[in-house]
Short mmCIF file of C-alpha atoms in Angstrom, two decimals:
data_model
loop_
_atom_site.label_atom_id
_atom_site.label_comp_id
_atom_site.label_asym_id
_atom_site.label_seq_id
_atom_site.Cartn_x
_atom_site.Cartn_y
_atom_site.Cartn_z
CA MET A 1 65.88 108.99 107.68
CA SER A 2 67.27 106.32 105.23
CA SER A 3 64.83 103.59 103.97
CA VAL A 4 65.27 100.20 104.73
CA ASP A 5 65.22 97.44 101.90
CA PHE A 6 63.42 94.14 102.73
CA PRO A 7 64.26 91.26 100.89
CA THR A 8 61.31 89.78 98.52
CA ARG A 9 59.79 86.53 100.30
CA ARG A 10 59.48 83.91 97.96
CA ARG A 11 57.98 80.92 100.54
CA LEU A 12 56.03 81.45 103.77
CA ALA A 13 55.60 78.46 106.25
CA VAL A 14 52.51 78.34 107.65
CA PHE A 15 51.79 76.46 110.96
CA CYS A 16 48.40 75.23 111.64
CA GLY A 17 46.21 72.41 112.80
CA SER A 18 45.34 69.00 111.64
CA ARG A 19 41.79 69.61 112.42
CA THR A 20 39.38 72.47 111.23
CA GLY A 21 38.00 73.29 114.73
CA HIS A 22 34.37 74.32 115.27
CA ALA A 23 34.23 77.49 113.50
CA PRO A 24 33.84 77.07 109.80
CA GLN A 25 35.12 80.53 109.21
CA LEU A 26 38.79 79.08 110.33
CA ALA A 27 38.91 76.82 107.09
CA ALA A 28 37.51 79.55 105.09
CA ALA A 29 40.40 81.77 106.24
CA ALA A 30 42.93 79.39 105.71
CA THR A 31 41.97 78.59 102.14
CA GLU A 32 41.85 82.30 101.75
CA LEU A 33 45.39 82.49 103.14
CA GLY A 34 46.59 79.89 100.57
CA THR A 35 44.97 81.78 97.64
CA LEU A 36 46.37 84.96 98.54
CA LEU A 37 49.71 83.70 98.88
CA ALA A 38 49.84 82.04 95.48
CA ARG A 39 48.35 85.26 93.85
CA GLN A 40 51.35 87.12 95.21
CA GLY A 41 53.83 84.55 93.96
CA ILE A 42 54.61 83.43 97.38
CA GLY A 43 55.39 79.57 97.88
CA LEU A 44 53.73 77.61 100.66
CA VAL A 45 55.55 75.64 103.11
CA TYR A 46 53.13 73.61 105.38
CA GLY A 47 52.74 70.25 107.18
CA GLY A 48 52.11 68.17 104.19
CA ALA A 49 48.73 66.80 105.44
CA ARG A 50 45.42 66.49 103.69
CA VAL A 51 43.47 66.94 106.87
CA GLY A 52 42.20 69.83 108.82
CA LEU A 53 43.32 73.85 108.28
CA MET A 54 46.83 72.10 106.47
CA HIS A 55 44.31 70.93 104.07
CA ALA A 56 42.76 73.97 103.61
CA VAL A 57 45.38 76.29 103.04
CA ALA A 58 47.37 73.93 100.71
CA GLN A 59 43.89 73.62 98.49
CA GLY A 60 43.60 77.41 98.15
CA ALA A 61 47.27 77.98 97.16
CA LEU A 62 47.05 74.81 94.84
CA GLN A 63 43.78 76.01 93.47
CA ALA A 64 45.09 79.38 92.72
CA GLY A 65 48.39 78.06 91.02
CA GLY A 66 50.89 78.12 93.49
CA GLU A 67 53.90 76.28 94.79
CA VAL A 68 52.94 74.01 97.78
CA VAL A 69 55.92 72.24 99.54
CA GLY A 70 54.67 69.55 102.17
CA VAL A 71 57.05 68.65 105.19
CA MET A 72 55.46 65.11 106.54
CA CYS A 73 56.71 63.50 109.66
CA ARG A 74 56.95 59.76 109.36
CA GLN A 75 55.58 58.85 112.68
CA LEU A 76 52.19 60.94 111.98
CA VAL A 77 51.43 59.25 108.48
CA GLU A 78 48.82 57.02 109.94
CA ARG A 79 47.01 60.01 111.43
CA GLU A 80 47.70 62.65 108.61
CA ASP A 81 47.62 61.35 105.21
CA PRO A 82 49.98 63.20 102.92
CA HIS A 83 48.31 65.56 100.45
CA PRO A 84 48.72 63.73 96.93
CA GLY A 85 48.89 67.25 94.84
CA LEU A 86 51.56 68.88 96.16
CA SER A 87 54.78 70.56 94.26
CA LYS A 88 57.07 68.57 96.50
CA LEU A 89 56.73 66.20 99.61
CA ILE A 90 59.61 66.11 102.02
CA TRP A 91 59.76 63.26 104.83
CA VAL A 92 61.23 63.84 108.00
CA ASP A 93 61.70 61.60 110.89
CA SER A 94 60.44 63.91 113.82
CA LEU A 95 58.24 66.54 114.78
CA ALA A 96 61.26 69.00 115.59
CA GLY A 97 62.76 67.87 112.26
CA ARG A 98 59.57 68.84 110.62
CA LYS A 99 59.50 72.41 112.12
CA ASN A 100 63.29 72.94 111.50
CA GLN A 101 62.83 71.76 107.77
CA MET A 102 59.75 73.87 107.20
CA LEU A 103 61.67 76.99 108.86
CA ALA A 104 64.67 76.17 106.50
CA LEU A 105 62.70 76.26 103.44
CA SER A 106 60.66 79.60 104.08
CA ASP A 107 61.60 83.31 104.42
CA GLY A 108 59.02 83.68 107.26
CA CYS A 109 56.07 81.97 108.88
CA VAL A 110 52.66 82.38 110.33
CA ALA A 111 50.67 80.53 112.61
CA LEU A 112 47.11 80.02 112.22
#
């Protein structure tokens, strides 16, 4: 049987909520995911906001020294403030554009 070579992942898109929910362990898990990605040298691509689980995953990655790319939808700017400390923030015009841009910038995705 031959082995299969998988490409090294450089960025992972994380789709998650703009709220933390009612279970504190959800935010803790999001923060831990961001931290683990950064420690492995994997960049984070996410929705760009500083609210909810999105904020938690970004903070985990940033605090661990990781690259964090936010993709923010112009129509949501009043509900989801952009995170001020991102490596890069990309603006798009629609939610569909946000999802497409996140996927285009990443090598894989995870939904929290």
